[in-house]
mmCIF file with all atom_site columns, C-alpha atoms in Angstrom:
data_model
loop_
_atom_site.group_PDB
_atom_site.id
_atom_site.type_symbol
_atom_site.label_atom_id
_atom_site.label_alt_id
_atom_site.label_comp_id
_atom_site.label_asym_id
_atom_site.label_entity_id
_atom_site.label_seq_id
_atom_site.pdbx_PDB_ins_code
_atom_site.Cartn_x
_atom_site.Cartn_y
_atom_site.Cartn_z
_atom_site.occupancy
_atom_site.B_iso_or_equiv
_atom_site.pdbx_formal_charge
_atom_site.auth_seq_id
_atom_site.auth_comp_id
_atom_site.auth_asym_id
_atom_site.auth_atom_id
_atom_site.pdbx_PDB_model_num
ATOM 1   C CA . UNK A 1 1   ? -5.321  16.010  29.150 1.00 61.00 ? 6   UNK A CA 1
ATOM 2   C CA . UNK A 1 2   ? -4.455  16.355  25.653 1.00 74.00 ? 7   UNK A CA 1
ATOM 3   C CA . UNK A 1 3   ? -5.535  19.420  25.117 1.00 75.00 ? 8   UNK A CA 1
ATOM 4   C CA . UNK A 1 4   ? -3.005  20.959  28.249 1.00 79.00 ? 9   UNK A CA 1
ATOM 5   C CA . UNK A 1 5   ? -0.595  18.988  26.253 1.00 83.00 ? 10  UNK A CA 1
ATOM 6   C CA . UNK A 1 6   ? -1.288  20.702  23.097 1.00 84.00 ? 11  UNK A CA 1
ATOM 7   C CA . UNK A 1 7   ? -1.675  24.298  24.528 1.00 82.00 ? 12  UNK A CA 1
ATOM 8   C CA . UNK A 1 8   ? 1.652   23.447  26.012 1.00 87.00 ? 13  UNK A CA 1
ATOM 9   C CA . UNK A 1 9   ? 3.497   22.070  23.264 1.00 87.00 ? 14  UNK A CA 1
ATOM 10  C CA . UNK A 1 10  ? 2.261   25.419  21.521 1.00 89.00 ? 15  UNK A CA 1
ATOM 11  C CA . UNK A 1 11  ? 2.672   28.060  23.091 1.00 87.00 ? 16  UNK A CA 1
ATOM 12  C CA . UNK A 1 12  ? 7.114   26.083  23.954 1.00 89.00 ? 17  UNK A CA 1
ATOM 13  C CA . UNK A 1 13  ? 7.328   25.745  20.456 1.00 88.00 ? 18  UNK A CA 1
ATOM 14  C CA . UNK A 1 14  ? 6.832   29.464  19.520 1.00 87.00 ? 19  UNK A CA 1
ATOM 15  C CA . UNK A 1 15  ? 8.674   30.345  22.810 1.00 87.00 ? 20  UNK A CA 1
ATOM 16  C CA . UNK A 1 16  ? 11.897  28.697  21.738 1.00 86.00 ? 21  UNK A CA 1
ATOM 17  C CA . UNK A 1 17  ? 11.157  30.092  17.428 1.00 85.00 ? 22  UNK A CA 1
ATOM 18  C CA . UNK A 1 18  ? 11.215  32.866  19.037 1.00 79.00 ? 23  UNK A CA 1
ATOM 19  C CA . UNK A 1 19  ? 14.654  32.524  20.866 1.00 80.00 ? 24  UNK A CA 1
ATOM 20  C CA . UNK A 1 20  ? 16.300  30.797  17.831 1.00 81.00 ? 25  UNK A CA 1
ATOM 21  C CA . UNK A 1 21  ? 14.527  33.713  15.569 1.00 74.00 ? 26  UNK A CA 1
ATOM 22  C CA . UNK A 1 22  ? 16.430  36.581  17.723 1.00 71.00 ? 27  UNK A CA 1
ATOM 23  C CA . UNK A 1 23  ? 19.871  34.679  17.923 1.00 75.00 ? 28  UNK A CA 1
ATOM 24  C CA . UNK A 1 24  ? 20.354  33.829  14.643 1.00 74.00 ? 29  UNK A CA 1
ATOM 25  C CA . UNK A 1 25  ? 18.970  36.828  12.861 1.00 66.00 ? 30  UNK A CA 1
ATOM 26  C CA . UNK A 1 26  ? 20.505  38.665  10.009 1.00 72.00 ? 31  UNK A CA 1
ATOM 27  C CA . UNK A 1 27  ? 18.665  41.743  10.452 1.00 68.00 ? 32  UNK A CA 1
ATOM 28  C CA . UNK A 1 28  ? 18.748  45.104  12.295 1.00 74.00 ? 33  UNK A CA 1
ATOM 29  C CA . UNK A 1 29  ? 17.208  44.927  15.535 1.00 71.00 ? 34  UNK A CA 1
ATOM 30  C CA . UNK A 1 30  ? 14.264  47.473  14.636 1.00 78.00 ? 35  UNK A CA 1
ATOM 31  C CA . UNK A 1 31  ? 13.151  45.133  12.129 1.00 80.00 ? 36  UNK A CA 1
ATOM 32  C CA . UNK A 1 32  ? 13.748  41.526  13.855 1.00 72.00 ? 37  UNK A CA 1
ATOM 33  C CA . UNK A 1 33  ? 11.105  43.274  15.769 1.00 78.00 ? 38  UNK A CA 1
ATOM 34  C CA . UNK A 1 34  ? 8.852   44.378  13.464 1.00 84.00 ? 39  UNK A CA 1
ATOM 35  C CA . UNK A 1 35  ? 9.140   40.499  12.316 1.00 82.00 ? 40  UNK A CA 1
ATOM 36  C CA . UNK A 1 36  ? 9.204   39.364  15.497 1.00 80.00 ? 41  UNK A CA 1
ATOM 37  C CA . UNK A 1 37  ? 5.421   41.102  15.720 1.00 86.00 ? 42  UNK A CA 1
ATOM 38  C CA . UNK A 1 38  ? 3.959   40.330  12.703 1.00 89.00 ? 43  UNK A CA 1
ATOM 39  C CA . UNK A 1 39  ? 5.153   37.103  13.528 1.00 88.00 ? 44  UNK A CA 1
ATOM 40  C CA . UNK A 1 40  ? 2.770   37.454  17.354 1.00 87.00 ? 45  UNK A CA 1
ATOM 41  C CA . UNK A 1 41  ? 0.400   38.524  14.931 1.00 90.00 ? 46  UNK A CA 1
ATOM 42  C CA . UNK A 1 42  ? 0.204   35.469  13.077 1.00 91.00 ? 47  UNK A CA 1
ATOM 43  C CA . UNK A 1 43  ? 0.617   33.238  15.817 1.00 89.00 ? 48  UNK A CA 1
ATOM 44  C CA . UNK A 1 44  ? -2.454  35.206  17.879 1.00 90.00 ? 49  UNK A CA 1
ATOM 45  C CA . UNK A 1 45  ? -4.074  34.299  15.063 1.00 91.00 ? 50  UNK A CA 1
ATOM 46  C CA . UNK A 1 46  ? -3.746  31.036  13.943 1.00 92.00 ? 51  UNK A CA 1
ATOM 47  C CA . UNK A 1 47  ? -4.335  29.869  17.629 1.00 92.00 ? 52  UNK A CA 1
ATOM 48  C CA . UNK A 1 48  ? -7.349  32.011  17.984 1.00 92.00 ? 53  UNK A CA 1
ATOM 49  C CA . UNK A 1 49  ? -9.385  30.097  14.961 1.00 94.00 ? 54  UNK A CA 1
ATOM 50  C CA . UNK A 1 50  ? -7.886  26.530  16.385 1.00 93.00 ? 55  UNK A CA 1
ATOM 51  C CA . UNK A 1 51  ? -9.136  27.158  19.492 1.00 93.00 ? 56  UNK A CA 1
ATOM 52  C CA . UNK A 1 52  ? -12.483 29.259  18.003 1.00 94.00 ? 57  UNK A CA 1
ATOM 53  C CA . UNK A 1 53  ? -12.740 25.471  16.084 1.00 93.00 ? 58  UNK A CA 1
ATOM 54  C CA . UNK A 1 54  ? -12.402 23.978  19.187 1.00 93.00 ? 59  UNK A CA 1
ATOM 55  C CA . UNK A 1 55  ? -15.161 25.681  21.053 1.00 94.00 ? 60  UNK A CA 1
ATOM 56  C CA . UNK A 1 56  ? -17.467 24.993  18.035 1.00 94.00 ? 61  UNK A CA 1
ATOM 57  C CA . UNK A 1 57  ? -16.722 20.795  18.010 1.00 94.00 ? 62  UNK A CA 1
ATOM 58  C CA . UNK A 1 58  ? -17.430 21.330  21.724 1.00 93.00 ? 63  UNK A CA 1
ATOM 59  C CA . UNK A 1 59  ? -20.304 22.587  21.455 1.00 94.00 ? 64  UNK A CA 1
ATOM 60  C CA . UNK A 1 60  ? -21.091 20.316  19.209 1.00 94.00 ? 65  UNK A CA 1
ATOM 61  C CA . UNK A 1 61  ? -20.707 17.523  21.151 1.00 93.00 ? 66  UNK A CA 1
ATOM 62  C CA . UNK A 1 62  ? -22.341 18.631  23.446 1.00 93.00 ? 67  UNK A CA 1
ATOM 63  C CA . UNK A 1 63  ? -24.983 19.408  22.039 1.00 94.00 ? 68  UNK A CA 1
ATOM 64  C CA . UNK A 1 64  ? -25.812 15.605  20.767 1.00 94.00 ? 69  UNK A CA 1
ATOM 65  C CA . UNK A 1 65  ? -25.098 14.290  24.016 1.00 94.00 ? 70  UNK A CA 1
ATOM 66  C CA . UNK A 1 66  ? -27.165 16.402  25.546 1.00 93.00 ? 71  UNK A CA 1
ATOM 67  C CA . UNK A 1 67  ? -29.625 15.920  22.356 1.00 93.00 ? 72  UNK A CA 1
ATOM 68  C CA . UNK A 1 68  ? -29.376 12.130  22.348 1.00 94.00 ? 73  UNK A CA 1
ATOM 69  C CA . UNK A 1 69  ? -29.077 12.074  26.506 1.00 93.00 ? 74  UNK A CA 1
ATOM 70  C CA . UNK A 1 70  ? -33.013 13.566  26.028 1.00 92.00 ? 75  UNK A CA 1
ATOM 71  C CA . UNK A 1 71  ? -33.555 10.703  23.477 1.00 94.00 ? 76  UNK A CA 1
ATOM 72  C CA . UNK A 1 72  ? -32.829 8.039   26.007 1.00 94.00 ? 77  UNK A CA 1
ATOM 73  C CA . UNK A 1 73  ? -34.695 10.056  28.416 1.00 94.00 ? 78  UNK A CA 1
ATOM 74  C CA . UNK A 1 74  ? -37.607 10.137  26.907 1.00 93.00 ? 79  UNK A CA 1
ATOM 75  C CA . UNK A 1 75  ? -37.061 6.410   25.345 1.00 94.00 ? 80  UNK A CA 1
ATOM 76  C CA . UNK A 1 76  ? -36.541 5.281   29.481 1.00 92.00 ? 81  UNK A CA 1
ATOM 77  C CA . UNK A 1 77  ? -40.013 7.475   29.897 1.00 93.00 ? 82  UNK A CA 1
ATOM 78  C CA . UNK A 1 78  ? -41.912 5.387   27.587 1.00 92.00 ? 83  UNK A CA 1
ATOM 79  C CA . UNK A 1 79  ? -40.813 1.786   28.857 1.00 93.00 ? 84  UNK A CA 1
ATOM 80  C CA . UNK A 1 80  ? -41.395 2.587   32.130 1.00 93.00 ? 85  UNK A CA 1
ATOM 81  C CA . UNK A 1 81  ? -44.742 4.611   32.112 1.00 92.00 ? 86  UNK A CA 1
ATOM 82  C CA . UNK A 1 82  ? -45.301 0.753   29.589 1.00 92.00 ? 87  UNK A CA 1
ATOM 83  C CA . UNK A 1 83  ? -44.116 -1.452  31.954 1.00 93.00 ? 88  UNK A CA 1
ATOM 84  C CA . UNK A 1 84  ? -46.150 0.771   34.890 1.00 92.00 ? 89  UNK A CA 1
ATOM 85  C CA . UNK A 1 85  ? -49.688 0.289   32.397 1.00 91.00 ? 90  UNK A CA 1
ATOM 86  C CA . UNK A 1 86  ? -49.065 -3.394  32.070 1.00 93.00 ? 91  UNK A CA 1
ATOM 87  C CA . UNK A 1 87  ? -48.247 -4.434  35.746 1.00 90.00 ? 92  UNK A CA 1
ATOM 88  C CA . UNK A 1 88  ? -52.079 -2.360  36.699 1.00 92.00 ? 93  UNK A CA 1
ATOM 89  C CA . UNK A 1 89  ? -53.649 -3.628  34.090 1.00 91.00 ? 94  UNK A CA 1
ATOM 90  C CA . UNK A 1 90  ? -52.161 -7.159  35.452 1.00 90.00 ? 95  UNK A CA 1
ATOM 91  C CA . UNK A 1 91  ? -53.553 -6.348  38.492 1.00 91.00 ? 96  UNK A CA 1
ATOM 92  C CA . UNK A 1 92  ? -56.769 -5.959  37.970 1.00 90.00 ? 97  UNK A CA 1
ATOM 93  C CA . UNK A 1 93  ? -57.154 -8.972  36.247 1.00 90.00 ? 98  UNK A CA 1
ATOM 94  C CA . UNK A 1 94  ? -55.211 -10.789 38.875 1.00 86.00 ? 99  UNK A CA 1
ATOM 95  C CA . UNK A 1 95  ? -57.761 -8.791  41.727 1.00 88.00 ? 100 UNK A CA 1
ATOM 96  C CA . UNK A 1 96  ? -60.835 -10.319 39.250 1.00 89.00 ? 101 UNK A CA 1
ATOM 97  C CA . UNK A 1 97  ? -59.830 -13.926 39.580 1.00 87.00 ? 102 UNK A CA 1
ATOM 98  C CA . UNK A 1 98  ? -59.714 -13.522 43.036 1.00 85.00 ? 103 UNK A CA 1
ATOM 99  C CA . UNK A 1 99  ? -62.971 -12.353 43.331 1.00 85.00 ? 104 UNK A CA 1
ATOM 100 C CA . UNK A 1 100 ? -64.746 -14.693 40.688 1.00 84.00 ? 105 UNK A CA 1
ATOM 101 C CA . UNK A 1 101 ? -63.252 -17.134 43.091 1.00 84.00 ? 106 UNK A CA 1
ATOM 102 C CA . UNK A 1 102 ? -64.524 -15.189 46.193 1.00 84.00 ? 107 UNK A CA 1
ATOM 103 C CA . UNK A 1 103 ? -68.063 -14.981 44.934 1.00 69.00 ? 108 UNK A CA 1
#
């Protein structure tokens, strides 16, 4: 949600700046168009850099989350195996005691 608002804000700021630049510019039309193209390239480059940074951070956080989940799952499986083993041992002990009492 925040990234959508950020993107809309960036685009609105870009459009507003472009409109203000066209309306208030004291330059010739061809110079103005060249400046607009140059600024557009600058904004596109900045947007691309920010997007790449966002993707890098997202990828890193995703990888960390997956690694943490794998670790938690492995710990859970280990604890489960220990509990099952302990339960089997207790069962076998109880079974032996019952067999000794019956015999």
